Short mmCIF file of C-alpha atoms in Angstrom, two decimals:
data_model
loop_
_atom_site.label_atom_id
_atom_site.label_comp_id
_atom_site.label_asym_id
_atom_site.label_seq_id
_atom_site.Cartn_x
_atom_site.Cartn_y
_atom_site.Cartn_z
CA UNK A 847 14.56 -8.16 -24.79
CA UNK A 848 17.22 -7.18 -22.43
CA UNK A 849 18.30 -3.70 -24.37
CA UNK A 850 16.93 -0.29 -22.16
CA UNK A 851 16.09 2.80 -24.71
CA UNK A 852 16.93 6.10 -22.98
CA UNK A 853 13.67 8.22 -23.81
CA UNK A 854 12.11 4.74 -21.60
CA UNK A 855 14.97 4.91 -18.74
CA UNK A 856 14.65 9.03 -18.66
CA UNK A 857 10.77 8.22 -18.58
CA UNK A 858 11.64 5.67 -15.30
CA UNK A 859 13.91 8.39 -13.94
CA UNK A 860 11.57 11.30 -14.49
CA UNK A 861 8.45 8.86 -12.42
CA UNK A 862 10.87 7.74 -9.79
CA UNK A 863 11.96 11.58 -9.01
CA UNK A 864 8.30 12.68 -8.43
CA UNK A 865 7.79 9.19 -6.25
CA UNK A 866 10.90 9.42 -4.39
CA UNK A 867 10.02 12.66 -3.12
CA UNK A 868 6.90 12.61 -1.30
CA UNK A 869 8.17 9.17 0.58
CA UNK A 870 11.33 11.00 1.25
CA UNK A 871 10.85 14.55 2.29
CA UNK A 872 7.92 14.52 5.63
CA UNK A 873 10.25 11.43 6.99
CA UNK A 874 13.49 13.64 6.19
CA UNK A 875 12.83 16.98 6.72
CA UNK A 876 9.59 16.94 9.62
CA UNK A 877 11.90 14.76 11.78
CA UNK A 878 13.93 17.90 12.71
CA UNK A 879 11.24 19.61 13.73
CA UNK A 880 8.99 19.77 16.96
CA UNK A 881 5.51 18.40 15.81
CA UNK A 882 2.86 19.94 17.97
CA UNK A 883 0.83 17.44 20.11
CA UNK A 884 -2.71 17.94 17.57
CA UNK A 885 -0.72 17.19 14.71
CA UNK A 886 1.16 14.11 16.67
CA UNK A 887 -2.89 12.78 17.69
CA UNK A 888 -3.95 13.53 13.71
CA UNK A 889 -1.21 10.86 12.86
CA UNK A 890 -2.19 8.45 14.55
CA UNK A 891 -5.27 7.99 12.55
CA UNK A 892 -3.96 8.39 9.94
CA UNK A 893 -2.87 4.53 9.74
CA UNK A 894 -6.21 3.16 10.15
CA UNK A 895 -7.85 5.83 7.81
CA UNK A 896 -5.61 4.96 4.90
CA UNK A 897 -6.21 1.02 5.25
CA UNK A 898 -10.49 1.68 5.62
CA UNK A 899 -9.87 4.09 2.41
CA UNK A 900 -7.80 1.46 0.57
CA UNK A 901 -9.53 -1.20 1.66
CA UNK A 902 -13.23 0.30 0.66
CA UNK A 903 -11.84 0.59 -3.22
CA UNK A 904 -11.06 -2.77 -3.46
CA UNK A 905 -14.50 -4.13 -2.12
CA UNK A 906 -16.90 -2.17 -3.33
CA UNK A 907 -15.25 -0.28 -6.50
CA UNK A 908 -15.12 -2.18 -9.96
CA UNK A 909 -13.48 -0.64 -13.42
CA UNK A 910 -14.69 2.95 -11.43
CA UNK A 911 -18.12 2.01 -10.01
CA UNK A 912 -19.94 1.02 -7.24
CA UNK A 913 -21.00 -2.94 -7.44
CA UNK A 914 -22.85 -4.19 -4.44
CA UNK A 915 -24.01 -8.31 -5.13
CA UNK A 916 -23.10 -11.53 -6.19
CA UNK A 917 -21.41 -10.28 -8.83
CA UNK A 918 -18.40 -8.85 -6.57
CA UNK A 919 -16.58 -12.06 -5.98
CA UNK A 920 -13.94 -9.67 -3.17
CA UNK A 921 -17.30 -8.03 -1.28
CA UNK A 922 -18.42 -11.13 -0.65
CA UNK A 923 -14.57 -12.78 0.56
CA UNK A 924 -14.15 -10.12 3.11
CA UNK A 925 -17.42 -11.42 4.90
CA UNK A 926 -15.57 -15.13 6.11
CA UNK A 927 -12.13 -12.87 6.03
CA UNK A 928 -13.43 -10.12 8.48
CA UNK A 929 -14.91 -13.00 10.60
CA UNK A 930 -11.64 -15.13 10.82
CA UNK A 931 -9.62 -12.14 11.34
CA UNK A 932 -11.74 -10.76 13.98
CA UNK A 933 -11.74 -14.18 15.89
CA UNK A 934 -7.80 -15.17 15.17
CA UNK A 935 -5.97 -11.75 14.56
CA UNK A 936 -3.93 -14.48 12.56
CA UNK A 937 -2.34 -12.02 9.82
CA UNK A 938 -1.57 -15.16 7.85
CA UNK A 939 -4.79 -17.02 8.40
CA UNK A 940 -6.88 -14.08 7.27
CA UNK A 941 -5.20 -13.55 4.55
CA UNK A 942 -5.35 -17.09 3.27
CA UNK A 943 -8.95 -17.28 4.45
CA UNK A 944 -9.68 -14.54 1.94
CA UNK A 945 -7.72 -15.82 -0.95
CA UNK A 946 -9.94 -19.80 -0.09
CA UNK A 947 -12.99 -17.77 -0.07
CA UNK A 948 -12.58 -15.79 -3.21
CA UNK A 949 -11.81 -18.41 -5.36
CA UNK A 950 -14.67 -20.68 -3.81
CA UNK A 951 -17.32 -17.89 -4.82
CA UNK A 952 -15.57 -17.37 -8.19
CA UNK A 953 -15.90 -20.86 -8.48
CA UNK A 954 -19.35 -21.79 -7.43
CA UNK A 955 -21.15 -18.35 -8.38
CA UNK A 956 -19.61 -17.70 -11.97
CA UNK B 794 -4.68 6.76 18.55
CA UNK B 795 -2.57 3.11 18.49
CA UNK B 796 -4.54 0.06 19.53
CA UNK B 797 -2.98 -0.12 23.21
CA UNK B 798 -3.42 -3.66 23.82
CA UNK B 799 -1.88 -6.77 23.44
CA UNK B 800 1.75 -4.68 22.68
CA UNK B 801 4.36 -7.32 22.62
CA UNK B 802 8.01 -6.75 22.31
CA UNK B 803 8.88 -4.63 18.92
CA UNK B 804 10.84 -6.97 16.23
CA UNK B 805 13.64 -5.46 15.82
CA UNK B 806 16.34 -7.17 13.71
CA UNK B 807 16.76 -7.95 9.78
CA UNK B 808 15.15 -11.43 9.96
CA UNK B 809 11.97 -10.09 12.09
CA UNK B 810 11.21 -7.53 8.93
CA UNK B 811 11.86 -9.78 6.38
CA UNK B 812 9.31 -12.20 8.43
CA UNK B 813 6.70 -9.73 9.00
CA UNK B 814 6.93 -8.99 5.19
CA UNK B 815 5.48 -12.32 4.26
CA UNK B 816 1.84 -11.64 3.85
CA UNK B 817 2.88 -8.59 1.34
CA UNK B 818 5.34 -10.92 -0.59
CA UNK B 819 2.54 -13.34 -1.19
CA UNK B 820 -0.14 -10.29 -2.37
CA UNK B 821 2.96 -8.52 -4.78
CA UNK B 822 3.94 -11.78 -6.64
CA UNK B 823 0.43 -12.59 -8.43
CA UNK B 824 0.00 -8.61 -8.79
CA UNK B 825 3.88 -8.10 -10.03
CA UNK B 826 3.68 -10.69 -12.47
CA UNK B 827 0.31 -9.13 -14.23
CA UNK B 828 2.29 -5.80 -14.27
CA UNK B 829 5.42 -7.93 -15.69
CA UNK B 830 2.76 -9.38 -18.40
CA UNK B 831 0.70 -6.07 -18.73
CA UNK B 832 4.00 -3.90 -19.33
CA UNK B 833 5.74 -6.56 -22.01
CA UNK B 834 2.45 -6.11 -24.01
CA UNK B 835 2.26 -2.71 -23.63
CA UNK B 836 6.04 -3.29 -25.55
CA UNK B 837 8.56 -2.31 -22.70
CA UNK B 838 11.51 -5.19 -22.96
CA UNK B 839 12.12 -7.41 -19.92
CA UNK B 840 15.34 -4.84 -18.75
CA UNK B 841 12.89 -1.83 -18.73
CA UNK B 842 10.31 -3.61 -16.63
CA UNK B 843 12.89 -4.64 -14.17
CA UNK B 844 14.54 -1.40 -14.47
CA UNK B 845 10.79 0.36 -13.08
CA UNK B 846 10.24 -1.59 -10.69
CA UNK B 847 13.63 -0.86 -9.49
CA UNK B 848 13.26 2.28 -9.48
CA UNK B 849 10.17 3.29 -9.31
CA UNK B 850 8.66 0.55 -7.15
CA UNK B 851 4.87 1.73 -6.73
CA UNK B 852 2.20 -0.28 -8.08
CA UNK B 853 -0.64 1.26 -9.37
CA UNK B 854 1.05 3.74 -11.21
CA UNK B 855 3.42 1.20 -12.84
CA UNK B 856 0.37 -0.41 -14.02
CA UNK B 857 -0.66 3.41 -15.33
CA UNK B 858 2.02 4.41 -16.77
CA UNK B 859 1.96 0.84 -18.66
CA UNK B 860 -1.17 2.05 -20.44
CA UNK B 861 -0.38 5.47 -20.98
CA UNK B 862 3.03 4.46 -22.43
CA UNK B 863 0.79 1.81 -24.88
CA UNK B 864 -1.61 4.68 -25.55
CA UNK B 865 1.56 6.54 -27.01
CA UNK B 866 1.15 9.18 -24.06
CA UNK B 867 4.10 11.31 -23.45
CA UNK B 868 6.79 11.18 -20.66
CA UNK B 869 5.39 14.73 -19.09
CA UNK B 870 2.00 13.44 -18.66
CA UNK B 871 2.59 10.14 -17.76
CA UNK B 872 5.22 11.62 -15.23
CA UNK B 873 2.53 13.40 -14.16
CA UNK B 874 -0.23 10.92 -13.26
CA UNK B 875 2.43 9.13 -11.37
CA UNK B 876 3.29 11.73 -9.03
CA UNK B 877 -0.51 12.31 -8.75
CA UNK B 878 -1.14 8.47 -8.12
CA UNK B 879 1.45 8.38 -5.90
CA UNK B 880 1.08 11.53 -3.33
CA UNK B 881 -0.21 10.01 -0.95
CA UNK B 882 2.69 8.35 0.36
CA UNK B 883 3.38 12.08 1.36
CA UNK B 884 0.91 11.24 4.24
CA UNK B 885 2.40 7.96 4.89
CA UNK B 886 5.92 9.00 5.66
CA UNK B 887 4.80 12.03 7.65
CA UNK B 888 2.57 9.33 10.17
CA UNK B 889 5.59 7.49 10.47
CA UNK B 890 8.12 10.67 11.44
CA UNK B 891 7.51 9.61 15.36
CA UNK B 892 8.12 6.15 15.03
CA UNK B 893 11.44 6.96 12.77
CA UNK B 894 12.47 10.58 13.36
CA UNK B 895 15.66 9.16 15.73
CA UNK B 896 17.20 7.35 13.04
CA UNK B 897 19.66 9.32 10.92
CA UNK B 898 18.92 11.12 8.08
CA UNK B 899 20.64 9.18 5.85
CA UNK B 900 19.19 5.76 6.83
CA UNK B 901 15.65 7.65 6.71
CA UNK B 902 16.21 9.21 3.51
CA UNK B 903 16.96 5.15 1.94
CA UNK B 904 14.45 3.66 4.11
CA UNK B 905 11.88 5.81 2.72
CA UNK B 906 12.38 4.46 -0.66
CA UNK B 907 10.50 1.66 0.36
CA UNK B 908 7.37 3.37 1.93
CA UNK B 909 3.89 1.77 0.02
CA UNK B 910 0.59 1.01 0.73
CA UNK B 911 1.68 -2.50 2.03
CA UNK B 912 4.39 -1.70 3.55
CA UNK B 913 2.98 0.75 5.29
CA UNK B 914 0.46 -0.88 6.65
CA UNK B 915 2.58 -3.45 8.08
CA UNK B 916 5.03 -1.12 9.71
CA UNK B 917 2.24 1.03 11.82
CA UNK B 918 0.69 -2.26 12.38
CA UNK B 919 3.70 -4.00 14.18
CA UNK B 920 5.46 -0.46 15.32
CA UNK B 921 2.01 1.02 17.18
CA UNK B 922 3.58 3.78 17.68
CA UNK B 923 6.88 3.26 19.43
CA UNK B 924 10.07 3.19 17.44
CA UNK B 925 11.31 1.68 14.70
CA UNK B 926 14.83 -0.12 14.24
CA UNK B 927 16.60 0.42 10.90
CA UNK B 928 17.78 -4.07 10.67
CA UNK B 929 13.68 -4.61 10.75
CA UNK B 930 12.65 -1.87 8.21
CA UNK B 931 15.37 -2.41 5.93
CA UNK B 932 14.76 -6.40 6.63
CA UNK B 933 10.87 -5.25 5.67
CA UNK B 934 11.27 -3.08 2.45
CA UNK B 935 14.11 -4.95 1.02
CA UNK B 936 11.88 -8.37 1.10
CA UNK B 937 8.98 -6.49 -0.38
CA UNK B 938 11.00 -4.80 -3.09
CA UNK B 939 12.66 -8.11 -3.97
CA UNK B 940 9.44 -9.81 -4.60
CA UNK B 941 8.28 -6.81 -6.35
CA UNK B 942 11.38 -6.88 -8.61
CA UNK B 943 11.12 -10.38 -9.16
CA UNK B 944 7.95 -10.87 -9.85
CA UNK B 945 7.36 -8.17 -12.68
CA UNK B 946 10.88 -9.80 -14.09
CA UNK B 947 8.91 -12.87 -14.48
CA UNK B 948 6.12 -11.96 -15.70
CA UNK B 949 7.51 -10.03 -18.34
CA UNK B 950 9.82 -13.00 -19.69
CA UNK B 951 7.04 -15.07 -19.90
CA UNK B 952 4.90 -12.11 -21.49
CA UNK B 953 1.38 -12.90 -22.84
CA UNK B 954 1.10 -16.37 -20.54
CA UNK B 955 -2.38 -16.26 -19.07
CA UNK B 956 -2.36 -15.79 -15.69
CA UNK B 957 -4.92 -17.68 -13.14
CA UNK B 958 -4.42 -15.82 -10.40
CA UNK B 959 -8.14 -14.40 -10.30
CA UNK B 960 -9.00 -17.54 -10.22
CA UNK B 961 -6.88 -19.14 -7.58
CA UNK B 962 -8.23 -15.70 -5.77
CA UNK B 963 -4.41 -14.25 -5.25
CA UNK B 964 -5.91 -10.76 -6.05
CA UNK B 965 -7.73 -11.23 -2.61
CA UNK B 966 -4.72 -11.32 -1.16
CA UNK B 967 -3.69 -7.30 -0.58
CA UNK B 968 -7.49 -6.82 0.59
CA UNK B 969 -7.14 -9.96 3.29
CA UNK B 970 -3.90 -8.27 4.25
CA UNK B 971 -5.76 -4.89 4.84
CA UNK B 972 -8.59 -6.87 6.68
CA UNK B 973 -6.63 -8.27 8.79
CA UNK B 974 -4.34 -5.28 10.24
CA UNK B 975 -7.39 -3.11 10.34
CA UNK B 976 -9.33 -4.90 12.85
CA UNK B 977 -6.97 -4.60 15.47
CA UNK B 978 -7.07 -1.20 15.09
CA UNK B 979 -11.14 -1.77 16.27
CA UNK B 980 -10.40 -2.80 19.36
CA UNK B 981 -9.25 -1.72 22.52
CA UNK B 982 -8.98 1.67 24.26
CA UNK B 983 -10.25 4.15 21.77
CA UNK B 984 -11.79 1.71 19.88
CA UNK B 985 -14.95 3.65 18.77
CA UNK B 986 -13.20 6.92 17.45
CA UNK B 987 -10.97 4.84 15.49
CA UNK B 988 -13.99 2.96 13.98
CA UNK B 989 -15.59 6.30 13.03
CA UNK B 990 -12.43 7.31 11.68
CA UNK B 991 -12.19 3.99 9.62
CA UNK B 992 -15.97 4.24 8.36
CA UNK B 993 -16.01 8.07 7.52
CA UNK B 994 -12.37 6.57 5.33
CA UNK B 995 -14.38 3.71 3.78
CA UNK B 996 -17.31 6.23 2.92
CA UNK B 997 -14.83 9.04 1.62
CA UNK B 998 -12.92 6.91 -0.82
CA UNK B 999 -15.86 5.39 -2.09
CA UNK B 1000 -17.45 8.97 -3.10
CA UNK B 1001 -14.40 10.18 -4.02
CA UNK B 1002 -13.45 7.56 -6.34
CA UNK B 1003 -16.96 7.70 -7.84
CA UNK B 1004 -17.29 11.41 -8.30
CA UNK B 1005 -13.40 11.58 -9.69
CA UNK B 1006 -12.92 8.61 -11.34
CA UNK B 1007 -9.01 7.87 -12.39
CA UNK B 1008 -7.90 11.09 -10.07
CA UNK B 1009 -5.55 9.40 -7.83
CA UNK B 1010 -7.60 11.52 -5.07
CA UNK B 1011 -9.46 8.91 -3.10
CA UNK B 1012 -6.85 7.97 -0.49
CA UNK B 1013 -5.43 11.55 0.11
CA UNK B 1014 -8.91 12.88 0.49
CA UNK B 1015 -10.15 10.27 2.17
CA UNK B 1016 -7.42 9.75 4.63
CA UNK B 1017 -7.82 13.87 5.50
CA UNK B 1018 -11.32 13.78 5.97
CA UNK B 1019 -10.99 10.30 7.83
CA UNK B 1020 -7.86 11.25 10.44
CA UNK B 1021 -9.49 14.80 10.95
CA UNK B 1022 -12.72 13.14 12.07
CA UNK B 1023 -11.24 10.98 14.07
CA UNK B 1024 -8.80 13.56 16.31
CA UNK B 1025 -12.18 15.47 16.40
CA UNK B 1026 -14.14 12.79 18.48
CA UNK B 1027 -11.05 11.95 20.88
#
């Protein structure tokens, strides 16, 4: 239970390397350079781009396809979560909202 | 650009991260302890779990590498899905370069061990832009980590449990959190390019995912597309 094979912790080693990397090297090596001002404006979308693209797979992708109805349990939650988020901007509240709502639908509709 | 409004004063010590990490702590520990579970069935001991989530420490293609390894897949091509799967943080600590780039190397170089989705998410959210102390994002990433660690731990020692979290609608909780930092980001000055920006993401990972299922694509291609739009209209 508590024994570590090497081929498993060279495995680890070997994913951590190629995940380390691409975390590590734009915050290491770009801030030395100059970034020009288009690139600078390009970044700052790219926050809200990545949460609408991470966000969209959760709601409306299921075991790698597109499920729009009753039977998505998250699509519907984000409906009272958007709402309570747009009205508070409570980070907590929303996200407790959503977790309530989810397991209300799971519980009522299936 | 950053939403513009309603800045108040940038948390900037230990405790301030490992408070703003809260809503990612409670998301990771249902999700940890599935991979814990997931990974002791797929017959990694407890020790090797813990040991990839310390050093590894990226969800989705823990829970990949999980199958693969159950599949009997080999190290080279399960080393390669993960560095496929998990790319895209390449865009995530480039976007954060202006809020960290006066911090010293060093600090960046450990601090970017802890870059995720979540993470992520929350530092842009809180940081808007200006900069970042080292106390809050080591306060941030080491409280995110932790829960990481110790939830997978967990979930491995107690191995083929069943879990209720889908149930109790915990696996909501990631998708709240990204609900509720993306709104503020649709409002305020500049509001409507950002909104584009955010739909044209929504639409692209969708399609993307669809048309390459299992590619690891979606957020890379859809962040692009998304973030070029958006400069475009400003």
């Amino acid at each position: 239970m508590m024994a570590i094979r090497p081929h498993v912790a060279l495995l680890f080693l070997g994913m951590a390397l190629v995940t380390y990397l691409p975390r590590m090297l734009p915050l290491v090596v770009l801030s030395r350079l100059r970034l020009p001002p288009l690139l600078l404006r390009w970044l700052g979308f790219v926050p809200v781009s990545v949460l609408a693209a991470l966000l969209a797979r959760e709601l409306f992708i299921v075991d790698e396809s597109l499920v729009l109805g009753l039977d998505n349990p998250p699509l519907l939650a984000a409906l009272p979560t958007f709402l309570v988020a747009f009205l508070t901007r409570n980070l907590m509240g929303t996200v407790l909202t959503g977790i309530a709502a989810t397991a209300a639908i799971r519980f009522f509709l299936q | 650009m950053n939403p513009s409004h309603a800045l108040s004063p940038i948390p900037s010590s230990l405790a301030a991260g490992m408070r703003a990490a809260s809503p990612v702590v409670l998301g990771y520990l249902p999700i940890g302890f599935a991979l814990g579970v997931l990974a002791s069935t797929a017959g990694f001991t407890v020790a090797e779990v813990g040991l990839m989530s310390a050093l590894v420490y990226a969800g989705s293609s823990q829970f990949i590498a999980a199958g693969m390894f159950a599949g009997g897949a080999g190290a080279p091509a399960i080393i390669s899905a993960t560095f496929l799967v998990n790319l895209r943080h390449l865009l995530m600590s480039t976007a954060l370069v202006p809020s960290m780039r006066h911090l010293p190397a060093w600090q960046n170089s450990l601090l970017s061990f802890g870059i995720t989705d979540e993470t992520f998410a929350i530092s842009t959210a809180v940081l808007q832009g200006r900069l970042a102390t080292a106390p809050f994002m080591a306060g941030l990433h080491l409280t995110c980590q932790a829960s990481w660690f110790l939830s997978t731990v967990v979930g491995a020692m107690l191995g083929q449990t069943a879990s209720s979290s889908s149930a109790l609608g915990l696996d909501f909780a990631l998708p709240a959190m990204f609900i509720g930092l993306l709104v503020p980001h649709l409002k305020g000055e500049g509001a409507a390019s950002r909104a584009t920006a955010a739909l044209v993401g929504a639409g692209s990972a969708v399609v993307i995912t669809l048309l390459f299922p299992g590619s690891g694509w979606s957020v890379i291609g859809a962040t692009l597309i998304a973030a070029t739009v958006g400069v475009m209209l400003r």
